[in-house]
XYZ file of C-alpha atoms in Angstrom:
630
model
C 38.396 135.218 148.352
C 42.276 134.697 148.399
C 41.979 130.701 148.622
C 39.767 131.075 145.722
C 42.243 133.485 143.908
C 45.272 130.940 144.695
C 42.733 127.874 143.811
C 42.032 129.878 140.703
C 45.731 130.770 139.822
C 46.993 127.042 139.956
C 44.291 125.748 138.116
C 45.327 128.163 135.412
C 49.137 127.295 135.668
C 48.285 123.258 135.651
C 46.488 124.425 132.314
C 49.855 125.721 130.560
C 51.910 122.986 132.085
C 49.999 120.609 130.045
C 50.268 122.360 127.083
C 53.955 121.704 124.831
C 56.004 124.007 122.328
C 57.741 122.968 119.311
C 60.058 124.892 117.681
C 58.353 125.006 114.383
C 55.014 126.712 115.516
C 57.421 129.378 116.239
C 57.083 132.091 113.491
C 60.022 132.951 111.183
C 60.259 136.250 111.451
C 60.445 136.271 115.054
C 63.629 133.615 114.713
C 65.929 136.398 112.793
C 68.231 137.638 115.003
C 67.592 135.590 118.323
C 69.040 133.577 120.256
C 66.071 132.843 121.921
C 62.295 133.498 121.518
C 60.101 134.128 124.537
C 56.970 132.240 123.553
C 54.750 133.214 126.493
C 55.139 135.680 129.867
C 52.291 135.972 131.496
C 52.375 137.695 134.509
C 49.621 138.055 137.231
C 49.503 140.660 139.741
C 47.308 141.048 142.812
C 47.247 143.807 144.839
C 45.567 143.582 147.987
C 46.728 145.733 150.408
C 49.016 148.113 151.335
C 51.555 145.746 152.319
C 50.455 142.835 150.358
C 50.976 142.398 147.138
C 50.671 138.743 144.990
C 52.296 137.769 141.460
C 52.565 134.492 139.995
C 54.580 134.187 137.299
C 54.729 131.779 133.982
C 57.093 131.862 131.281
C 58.156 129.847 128.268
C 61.427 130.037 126.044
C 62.830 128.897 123.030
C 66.488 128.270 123.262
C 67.701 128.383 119.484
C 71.620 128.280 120.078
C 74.207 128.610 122.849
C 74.388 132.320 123.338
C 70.757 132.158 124.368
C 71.423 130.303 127.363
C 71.171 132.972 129.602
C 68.056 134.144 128.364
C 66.461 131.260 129.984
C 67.721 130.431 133.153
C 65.437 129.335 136.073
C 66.010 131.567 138.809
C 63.939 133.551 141.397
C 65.121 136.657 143.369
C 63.763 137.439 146.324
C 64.509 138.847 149.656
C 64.006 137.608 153.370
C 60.099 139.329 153.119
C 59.234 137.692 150.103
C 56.801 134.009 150.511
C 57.742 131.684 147.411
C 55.675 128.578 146.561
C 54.791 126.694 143.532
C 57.872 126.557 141.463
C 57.986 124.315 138.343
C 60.283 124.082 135.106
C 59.653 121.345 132.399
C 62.446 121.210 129.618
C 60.997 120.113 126.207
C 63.318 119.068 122.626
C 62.609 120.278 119.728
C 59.460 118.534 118.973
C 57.821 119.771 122.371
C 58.387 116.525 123.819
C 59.402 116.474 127.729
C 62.586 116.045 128.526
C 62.751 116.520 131.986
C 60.586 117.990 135.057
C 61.822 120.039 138.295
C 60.477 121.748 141.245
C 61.152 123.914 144.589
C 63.491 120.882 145.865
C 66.084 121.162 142.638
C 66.500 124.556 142.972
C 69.912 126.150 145.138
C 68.898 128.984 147.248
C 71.828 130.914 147.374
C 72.857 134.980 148.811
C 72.232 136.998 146.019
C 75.870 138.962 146.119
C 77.779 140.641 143.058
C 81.043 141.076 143.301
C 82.027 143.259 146.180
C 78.873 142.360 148.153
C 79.330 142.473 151.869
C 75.930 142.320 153.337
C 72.963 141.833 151.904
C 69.060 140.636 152.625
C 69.409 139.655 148.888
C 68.885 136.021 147.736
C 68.122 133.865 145.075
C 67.539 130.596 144.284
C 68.490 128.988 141.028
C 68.150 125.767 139.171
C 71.196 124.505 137.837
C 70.892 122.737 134.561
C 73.127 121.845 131.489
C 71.176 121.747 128.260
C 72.442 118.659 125.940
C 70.567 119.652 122.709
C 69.544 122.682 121.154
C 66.802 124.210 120.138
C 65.234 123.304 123.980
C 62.558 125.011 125.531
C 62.171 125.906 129.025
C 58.504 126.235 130.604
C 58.963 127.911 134.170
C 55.946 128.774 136.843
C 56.218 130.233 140.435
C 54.423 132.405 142.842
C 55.305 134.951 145.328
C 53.651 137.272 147.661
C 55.805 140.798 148.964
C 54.718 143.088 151.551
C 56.522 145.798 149.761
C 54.662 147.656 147.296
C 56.508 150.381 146.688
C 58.342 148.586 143.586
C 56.034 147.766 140.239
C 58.513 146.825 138.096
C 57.867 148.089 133.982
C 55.988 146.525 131.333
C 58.135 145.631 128.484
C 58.707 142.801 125.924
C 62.188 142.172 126.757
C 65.497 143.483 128.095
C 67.844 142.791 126.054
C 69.157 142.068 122.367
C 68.749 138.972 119.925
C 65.594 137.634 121.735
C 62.141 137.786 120.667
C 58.664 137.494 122.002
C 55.259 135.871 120.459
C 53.009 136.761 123.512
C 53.472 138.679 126.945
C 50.775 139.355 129.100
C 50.570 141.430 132.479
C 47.034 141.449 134.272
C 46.690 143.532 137.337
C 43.873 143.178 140.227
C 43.752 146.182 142.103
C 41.713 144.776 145.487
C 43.700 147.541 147.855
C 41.291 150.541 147.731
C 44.673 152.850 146.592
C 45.148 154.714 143.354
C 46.830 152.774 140.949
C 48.850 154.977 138.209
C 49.814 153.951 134.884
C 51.780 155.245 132.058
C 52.393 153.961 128.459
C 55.282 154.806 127.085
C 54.847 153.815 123.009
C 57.935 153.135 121.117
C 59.602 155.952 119.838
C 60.525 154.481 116.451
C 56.909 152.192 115.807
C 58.595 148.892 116.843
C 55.770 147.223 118.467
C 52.856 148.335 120.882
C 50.630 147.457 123.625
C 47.559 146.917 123.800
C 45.566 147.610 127.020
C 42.096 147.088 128.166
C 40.426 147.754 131.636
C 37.413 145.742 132.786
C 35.607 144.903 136.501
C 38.689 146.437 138.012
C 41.387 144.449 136.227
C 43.835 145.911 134.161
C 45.366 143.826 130.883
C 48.237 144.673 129.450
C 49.726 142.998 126.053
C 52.291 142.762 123.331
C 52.113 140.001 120.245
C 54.914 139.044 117.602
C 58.057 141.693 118.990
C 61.012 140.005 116.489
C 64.019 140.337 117.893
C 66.113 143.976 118.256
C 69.622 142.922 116.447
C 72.891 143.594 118.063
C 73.694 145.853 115.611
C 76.302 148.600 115.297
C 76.036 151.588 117.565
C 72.208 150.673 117.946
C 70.250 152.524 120.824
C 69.869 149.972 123.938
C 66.656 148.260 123.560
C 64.892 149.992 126.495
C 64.970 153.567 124.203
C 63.004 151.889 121.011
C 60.924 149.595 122.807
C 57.294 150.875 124.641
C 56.958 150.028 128.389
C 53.918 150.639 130.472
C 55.266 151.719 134.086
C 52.664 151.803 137.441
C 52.756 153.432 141.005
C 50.549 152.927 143.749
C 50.164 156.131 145.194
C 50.254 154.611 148.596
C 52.687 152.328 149.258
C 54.465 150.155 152.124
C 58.463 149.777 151.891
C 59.778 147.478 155.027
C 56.601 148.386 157.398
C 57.380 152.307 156.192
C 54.372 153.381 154.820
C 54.207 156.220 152.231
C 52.507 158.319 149.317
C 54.111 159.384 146.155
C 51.143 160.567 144.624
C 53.388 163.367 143.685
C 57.752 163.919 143.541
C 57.085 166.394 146.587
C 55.013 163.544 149.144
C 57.356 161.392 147.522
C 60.609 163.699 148.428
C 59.488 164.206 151.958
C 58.972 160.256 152.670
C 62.295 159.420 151.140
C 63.727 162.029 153.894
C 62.207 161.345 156.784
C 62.104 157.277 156.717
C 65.191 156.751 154.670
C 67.668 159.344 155.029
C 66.874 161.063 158.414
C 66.825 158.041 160.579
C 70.770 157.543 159.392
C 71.594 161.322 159.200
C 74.009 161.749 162.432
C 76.717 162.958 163.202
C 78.770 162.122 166.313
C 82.253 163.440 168.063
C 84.637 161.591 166.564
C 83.285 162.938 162.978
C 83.041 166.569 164.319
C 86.242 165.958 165.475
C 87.713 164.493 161.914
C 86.243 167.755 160.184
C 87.840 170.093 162.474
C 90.780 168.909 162.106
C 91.315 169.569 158.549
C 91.087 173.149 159.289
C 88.919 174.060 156.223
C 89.549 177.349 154.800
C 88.958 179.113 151.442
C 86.205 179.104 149.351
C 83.232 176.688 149.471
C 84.747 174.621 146.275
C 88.042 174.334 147.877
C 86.531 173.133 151.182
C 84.546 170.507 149.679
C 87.610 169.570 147.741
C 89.444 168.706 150.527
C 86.840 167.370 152.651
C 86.229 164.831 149.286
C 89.720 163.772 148.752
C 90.057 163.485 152.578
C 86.697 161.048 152.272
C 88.678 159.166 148.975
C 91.826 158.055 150.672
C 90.236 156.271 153.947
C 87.417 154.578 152.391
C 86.483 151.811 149.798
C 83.599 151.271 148.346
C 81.953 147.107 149.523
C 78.447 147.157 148.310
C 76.001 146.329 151.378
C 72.206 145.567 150.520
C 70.754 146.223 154.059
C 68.491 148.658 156.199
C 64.982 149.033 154.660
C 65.113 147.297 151.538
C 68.515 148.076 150.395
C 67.591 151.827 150.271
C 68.704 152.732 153.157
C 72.401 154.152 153.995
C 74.858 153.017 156.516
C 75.286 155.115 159.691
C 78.025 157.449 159.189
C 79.775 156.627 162.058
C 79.846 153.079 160.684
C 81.642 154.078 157.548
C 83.894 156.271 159.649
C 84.938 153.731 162.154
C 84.971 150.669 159.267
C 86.611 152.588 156.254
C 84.195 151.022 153.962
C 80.673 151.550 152.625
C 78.358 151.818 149.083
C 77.122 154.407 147.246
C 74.234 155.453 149.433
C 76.764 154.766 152.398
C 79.642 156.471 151.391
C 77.463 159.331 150.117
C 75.600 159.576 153.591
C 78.971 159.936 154.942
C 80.377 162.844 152.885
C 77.169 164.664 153.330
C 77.718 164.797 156.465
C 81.336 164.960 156.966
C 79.724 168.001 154.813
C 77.369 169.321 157.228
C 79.699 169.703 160.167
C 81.601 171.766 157.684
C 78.606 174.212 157.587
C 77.864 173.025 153.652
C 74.669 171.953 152.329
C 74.437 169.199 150.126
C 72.171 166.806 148.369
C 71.470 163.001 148.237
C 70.610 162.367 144.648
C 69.343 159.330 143.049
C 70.395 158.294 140.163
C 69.831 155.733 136.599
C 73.261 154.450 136.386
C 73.687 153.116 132.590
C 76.198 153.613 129.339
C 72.669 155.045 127.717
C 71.138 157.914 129.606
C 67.833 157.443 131.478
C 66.029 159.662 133.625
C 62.957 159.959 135.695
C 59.858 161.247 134.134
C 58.374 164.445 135.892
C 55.558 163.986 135.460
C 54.998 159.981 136.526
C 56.357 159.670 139.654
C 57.752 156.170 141.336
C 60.688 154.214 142.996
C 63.737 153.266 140.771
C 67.115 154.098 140.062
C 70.091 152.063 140.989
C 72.995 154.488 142.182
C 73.354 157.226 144.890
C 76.007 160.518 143.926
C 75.639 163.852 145.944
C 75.057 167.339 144.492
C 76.753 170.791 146.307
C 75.056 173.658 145.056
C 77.562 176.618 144.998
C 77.338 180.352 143.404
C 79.508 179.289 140.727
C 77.544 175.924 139.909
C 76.391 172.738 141.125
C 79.741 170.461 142.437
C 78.756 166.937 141.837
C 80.488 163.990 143.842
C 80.669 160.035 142.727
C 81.587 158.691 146.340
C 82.554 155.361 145.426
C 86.004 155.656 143.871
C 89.078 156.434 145.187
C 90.718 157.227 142.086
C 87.727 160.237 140.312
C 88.969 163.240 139.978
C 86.868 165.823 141.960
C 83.326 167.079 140.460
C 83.926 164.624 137.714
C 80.984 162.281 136.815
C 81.649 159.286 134.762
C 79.837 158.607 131.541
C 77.332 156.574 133.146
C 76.119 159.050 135.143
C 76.138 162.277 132.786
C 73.590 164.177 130.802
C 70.778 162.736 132.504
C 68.849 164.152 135.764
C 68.515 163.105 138.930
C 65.974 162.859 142.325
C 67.435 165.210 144.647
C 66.404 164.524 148.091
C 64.961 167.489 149.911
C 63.564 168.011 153.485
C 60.337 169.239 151.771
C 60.364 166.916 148.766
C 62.402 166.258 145.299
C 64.146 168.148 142.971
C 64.821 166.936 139.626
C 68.155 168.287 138.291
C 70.382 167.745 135.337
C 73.714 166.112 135.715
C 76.544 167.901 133.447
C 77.231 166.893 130.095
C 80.566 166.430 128.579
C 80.872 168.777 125.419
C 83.849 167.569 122.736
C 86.059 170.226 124.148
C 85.743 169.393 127.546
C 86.067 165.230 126.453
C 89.749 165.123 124.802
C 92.094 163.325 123.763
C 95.620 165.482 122.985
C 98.605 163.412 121.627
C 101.867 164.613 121.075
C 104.194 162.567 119.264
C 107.604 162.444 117.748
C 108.496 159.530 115.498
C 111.739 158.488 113.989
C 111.952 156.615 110.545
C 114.376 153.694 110.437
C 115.339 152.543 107.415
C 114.679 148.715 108.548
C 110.954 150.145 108.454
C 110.532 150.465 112.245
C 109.563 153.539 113.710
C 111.060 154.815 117.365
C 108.942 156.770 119.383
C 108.174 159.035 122.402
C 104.614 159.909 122.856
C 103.126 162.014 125.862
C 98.889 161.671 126.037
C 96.501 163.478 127.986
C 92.429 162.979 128.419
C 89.541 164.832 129.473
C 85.934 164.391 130.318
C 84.568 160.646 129.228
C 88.047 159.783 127.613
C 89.627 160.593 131.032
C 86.936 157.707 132.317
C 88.344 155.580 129.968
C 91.750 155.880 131.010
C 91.133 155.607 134.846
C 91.496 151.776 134.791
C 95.223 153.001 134.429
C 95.447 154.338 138.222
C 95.450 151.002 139.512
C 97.498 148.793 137.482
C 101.345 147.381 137.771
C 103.961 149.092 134.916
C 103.701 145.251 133.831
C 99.701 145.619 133.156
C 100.002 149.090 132.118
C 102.172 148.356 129.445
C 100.152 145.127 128.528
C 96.810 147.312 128.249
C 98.400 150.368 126.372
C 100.009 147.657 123.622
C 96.663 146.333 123.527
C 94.743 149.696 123.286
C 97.182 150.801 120.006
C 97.461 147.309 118.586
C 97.386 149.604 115.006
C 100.864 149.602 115.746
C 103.326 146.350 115.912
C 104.933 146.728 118.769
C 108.490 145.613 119.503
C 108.847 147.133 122.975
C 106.776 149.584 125.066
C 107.099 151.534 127.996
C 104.297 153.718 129.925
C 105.636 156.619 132.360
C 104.931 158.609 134.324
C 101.258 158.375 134.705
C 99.389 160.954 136.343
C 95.811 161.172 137.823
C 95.103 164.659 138.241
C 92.385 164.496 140.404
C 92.048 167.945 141.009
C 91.302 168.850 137.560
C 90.014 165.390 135.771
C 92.842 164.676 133.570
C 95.098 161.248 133.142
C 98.504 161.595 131.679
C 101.272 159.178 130.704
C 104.126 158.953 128.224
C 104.896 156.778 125.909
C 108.566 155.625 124.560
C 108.191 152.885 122.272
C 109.566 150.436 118.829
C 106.959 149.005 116.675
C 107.953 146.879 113.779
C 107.045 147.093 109.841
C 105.523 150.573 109.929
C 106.927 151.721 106.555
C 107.213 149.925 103.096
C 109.986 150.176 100.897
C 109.213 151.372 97.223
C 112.589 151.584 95.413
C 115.180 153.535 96.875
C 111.947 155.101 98.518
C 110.167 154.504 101.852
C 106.498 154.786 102.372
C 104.342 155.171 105.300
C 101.315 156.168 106.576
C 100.329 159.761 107.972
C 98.639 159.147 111.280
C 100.290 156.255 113.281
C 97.783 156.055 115.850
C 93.952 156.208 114.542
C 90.973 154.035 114.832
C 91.011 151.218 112.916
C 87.351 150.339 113.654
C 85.353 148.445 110.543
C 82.720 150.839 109.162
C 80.424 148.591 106.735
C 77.155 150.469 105.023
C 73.493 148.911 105.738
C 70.844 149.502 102.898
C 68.279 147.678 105.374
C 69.287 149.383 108.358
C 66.440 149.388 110.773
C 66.921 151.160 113.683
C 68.593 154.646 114.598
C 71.956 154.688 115.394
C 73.624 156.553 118.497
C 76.464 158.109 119.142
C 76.798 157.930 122.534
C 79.173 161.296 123.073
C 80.791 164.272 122.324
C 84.389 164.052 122.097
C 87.979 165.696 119.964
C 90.863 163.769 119.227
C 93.920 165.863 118.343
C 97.208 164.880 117.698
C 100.521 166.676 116.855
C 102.909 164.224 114.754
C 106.293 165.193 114.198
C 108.456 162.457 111.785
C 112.333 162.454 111.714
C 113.389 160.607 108.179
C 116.421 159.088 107.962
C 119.530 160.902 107.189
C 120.138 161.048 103.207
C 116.807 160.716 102.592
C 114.314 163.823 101.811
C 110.268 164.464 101.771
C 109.482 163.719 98.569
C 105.760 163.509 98.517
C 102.946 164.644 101.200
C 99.414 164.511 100.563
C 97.019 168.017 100.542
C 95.650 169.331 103.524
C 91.994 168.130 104.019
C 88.975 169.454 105.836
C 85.785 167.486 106.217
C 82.453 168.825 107.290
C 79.760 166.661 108.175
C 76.704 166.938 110.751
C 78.269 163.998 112.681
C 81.642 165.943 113.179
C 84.688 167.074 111.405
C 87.869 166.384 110.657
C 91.320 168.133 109.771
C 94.682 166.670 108.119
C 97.180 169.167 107.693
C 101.168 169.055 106.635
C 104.375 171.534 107.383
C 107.469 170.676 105.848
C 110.562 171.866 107.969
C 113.654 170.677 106.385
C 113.994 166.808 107.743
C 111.252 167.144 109.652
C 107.902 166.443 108.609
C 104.888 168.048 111.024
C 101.250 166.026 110.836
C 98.585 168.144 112.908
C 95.193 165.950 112.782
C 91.919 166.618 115.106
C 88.209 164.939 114.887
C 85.510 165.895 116.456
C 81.963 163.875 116.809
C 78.998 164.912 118.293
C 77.108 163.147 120.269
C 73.362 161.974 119.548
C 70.553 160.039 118.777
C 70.394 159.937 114.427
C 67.677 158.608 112.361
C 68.532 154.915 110.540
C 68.391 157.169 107.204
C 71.344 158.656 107.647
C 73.201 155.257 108.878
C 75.351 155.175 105.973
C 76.338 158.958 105.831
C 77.757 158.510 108.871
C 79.793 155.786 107.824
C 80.801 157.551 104.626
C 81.921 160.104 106.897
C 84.329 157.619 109.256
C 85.746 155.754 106.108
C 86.809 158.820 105.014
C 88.706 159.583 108.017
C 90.467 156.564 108.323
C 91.399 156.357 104.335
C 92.879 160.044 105.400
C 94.373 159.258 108.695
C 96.113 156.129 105.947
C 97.427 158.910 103.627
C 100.804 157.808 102.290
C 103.927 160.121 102.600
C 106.664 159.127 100.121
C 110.573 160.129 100.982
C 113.538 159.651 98.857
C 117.191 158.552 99.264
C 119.259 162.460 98.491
């Protein structure tokens, strides 16, 4: 029956190789906005056993210009389990003619590493080729067998912006005997559906005539407005460990025992390391030095080995070799934890700039990071293990407000990660200005960040004075800098703030009017371009909470006097608010200014409210103050 199903499956695939694509049979709504067009993805699926599972694979895209390049690129991950066979790519022009032909022999089979890979079972193999026209089209084939079936990847029309799709197709034979679960997800905003239908055992799956998901301002990722259909075997085989996950809890258990208790040991030396820190205190300031201990010997290498990928490095390897990733590193301070008498949690996590989190209620393998969870009386303490520079219990904003799969001796827990409010994500700016008459300012400026805007101000830890200054200048470029000068930056790692002062010169802040000088009210604001969209149509997203206050103090020249300062202002809005006030104090001129947005996911019918609502702001933060030669 197999030889028939492979006989079967190339006839079909010497069918679409002799079939050609041009680019005007594509339809013209589906070329706004892309780059590229998928014009067929047709994906078969076999499922045979336990530890056997069969897909063959055919795709064809439409290359319109440059930046869609990437959307078609021949290549073929795999790993060292994985049987690969069958591999073609034809190249077509515009008129569907063939350009060129390749196969298994053209392609480069090379390790699969990111940068910072150590080890890894990863691989791929890639065809190298330089288009030399465009539009081109790209027709690509291959099949591969995998004795791991724990991992059915989604169903979804693409991945990523300014790329459409005419036709996908997923068909899935079910031969094993096990449960197969599925789970449509529709779109949450009507964008396209699938269709599905279910006969003699095999399961189709398809979506027609998807246009293209622009790149557009503060747009939702395309993974939150497009359906998916997702699938679990409820038996599965992962690197000859066989498991169920017919439910979190089966699923929870096998995770523990195969993955995580194999590599959870201690030894002497690590008994030893823990004892000597002499831990005292409460539970949060234990785990605070036992963290920061962790942070200053290790570094984080990613290493793709041990069952898949998914399984952790010994901790006595990460101990002895100062190095480790996520699930190593984390395996480590959990148990650097547990001689300490603390229990703690391996969690799995979606790490991604958009929050995603498992579903409850459709349990299955994914997510792509590994932090670990303390639970305490006063809270949960969460740890990211990979830096050396986070502050302690501080998650970044790819891992926040989102949940996670905590790993449990009995099964898994689902828990929330924290999320940053505006008054715990701040930005607080003091600054105190002196007016030249020339029209250049001087200026000493001392900054401090919280909560996501401390994650954006991390980078900082690491670089030279030369780059910090480079990236600061770059970072205000509102202002024309003559000179600059960072100080005294501080990572406060114990309470998740960054710090620096500022002494600086910028150039051509003020216009003369007269005998008068004019300038603006705010020197340092966002100067981003908000532009309003009577066809907007998607949701917009503001991705999260955060304040911005500053304290402005301006020193005018001597013989000159305040002459003219706009009204205090207060705007109200659902997006946020924002407050410009004044104090006059002899020469010195005091500018207090805070905004606050807050965070979520808006409909596209209130798109240009919100940007009422920032061009307001900025016109304010450009308020003029007028002063006067005495």
């Amino acid at each position: 029956m197999m030889k028939i199903l492979c006989i079967g499956a190339l006839s079909i695939a010497s069918f679409y190789h002799t079939q050609n694509f041009p680019v005007s049979a594509i339809p013209e709504n589906l070329k706004k906005n892309a780059d590229a067009v998928v014009r067929k993805d047709f994906t078969t699926v076999q499922i045979n056993k336990i530890d056997d599972i069969r897909y063959q694979f055919y795709t064809v895209t439409t290359v319109l210009t440059k930046d869609g390049d990437d959307k078609a690129l021949a290549f073929i991950p795999y790993d060292k389990g994985n049987s690969i066979s069958d591999i073609r790519v034809t190249i077509y022009d515009e008129s569907g003619k063939k350009i060129k032909s390749f196969s298994k022999s053209d392609f480069g089979d090379f390790a699969n590493n990111n940068q910072g890979t150590f080890y890894s079972d990863n691989r791929v193999m890639a065809l190298s080729y330089t288009p030399t026209q465009y539009p081109y089209t790209v027709e690509f084939s291959y099949q591969m067998s995998d004795r791991n079936t724990v991992f059915m990847p989604d169903f979804i029309p693409f991945r990523s912006n300014n790329i459409s799709l005419e036709e996908a197709q997923l068909k899935i034979i079910n031969k094993s005997g096990i449960e197969l679960k599925t789970k449509i997800y529709p779109s949450a905003y009507n964008y396209t559906s699938v269709s599905e239908s279910d006969s003699a055992g095999e399961k189709l799956y398809t979506y027609k005539n998807v246009p293209a998901i622009e790149n557009a301002f503060l747009s939702p990722q395309p993974i939150k407005i497009l359906p998916k259909v997702s699938f679990a075997l409820t038996k599965f085989n992962l690197e000859g460990k066989q498991g169920s996950i017919s439910n979190w809890s089966d699923f929870g258990s096998w995770y523990y025992n195969s993955i995580l208790q194999p590599v959870s040991l201690s030894t002497p030396a690590i008994k030893a390391e823990v004892a000597a820190l002499d831990l005292r205190g409460t539970t949060e300031e234990k785990v605070k030095k036992l963290y920061q201990y962790m942070q200053a010997k290790t570094r984080y290498i990613f290493v793709a080995l041990g069952i898949g990928g998914w399984q952790p490095m010994l901790p006595d390897e990460v101990q002895k070799k100062g190095y480790g990733d996520c699930k190593g590193l984390t395996n480590y301070m959990k148990t650097l934890l547990d001689e300490a008498g603390i229990t703690s949690y391996y969690s799995v996590i979606n790490s991604s700039s958009s929050p995603v989190s498992f579903d409850k209620d459709f349990p299955k393998m994914g997510g792509n990071h590994v932090i670990l969870m303390v639970p305490t009386e006063k809270g949960n303490i969460w740890l990211e293990n990979t830096s050396q520079q986070v502050a302690f219990n501080h998650l970044s904003y790819n891992t926040t407000d989102r949940n996670v799969l905590s790993i449990r001796k009995n099964g898994i827990e689902l828990i929330d990660t924290p999320v940053y409010t505006a008054d715990q994500s701040r930005e607080k700016q003091l600054l105190k200005i002196k007016l030249n008459e020339d029209n250049s300012i001087s200026g000493e400026g001392s900054f401090a960040y919280t909560g996501i805007q401390y994650d954006n101000n991390l980078a900082l830890a690491t670089m030279s004075s030369k780059d910090r200054n480079e990236a600061v200048k770059n970072l205000l470029d509102v202002l024309n800098f003559e000179k600059i000068e960072l100080k005294n930056f501080l990572n406060d790692k114990d309470n998740a703030v960054a710090r620096f002062d500022l002494d600086f010169k910028a150039n051509n802040y003020s216009k003369n009017a007269g005998s008068s000088i004019i300038f603006r009210a705010v020197p340092i604001y966002s100067d981003n371009i908000y532009k309003a969209d009577e066809k907007r149509a998607l949701p917009f997203e503001l991705r999260q909470s955060f304040e911005d206050e500053y304290e402005i103090s301006f020193a005018v020249p001597k013989n000159y006097k305040i002459e003219e300062v706009p009204e205090n202002v207060t705007l109200n809005s659902e997006f946020g608010t924002y407050k410009l006030s004044f104090v006059k104090n002899g020469d010195e001129l005091k500018v207090n200014r805070t905004i606050r947005i807050n965070k979520g996911l808006y409909p596209k019918e209130k798109y240009n409210d919100y940007v009422s609502f920032r061009k307001k702001t900025i016109n304010i933060d450009n308020s003029k103050i007028l002063i006067s030669k005495i």
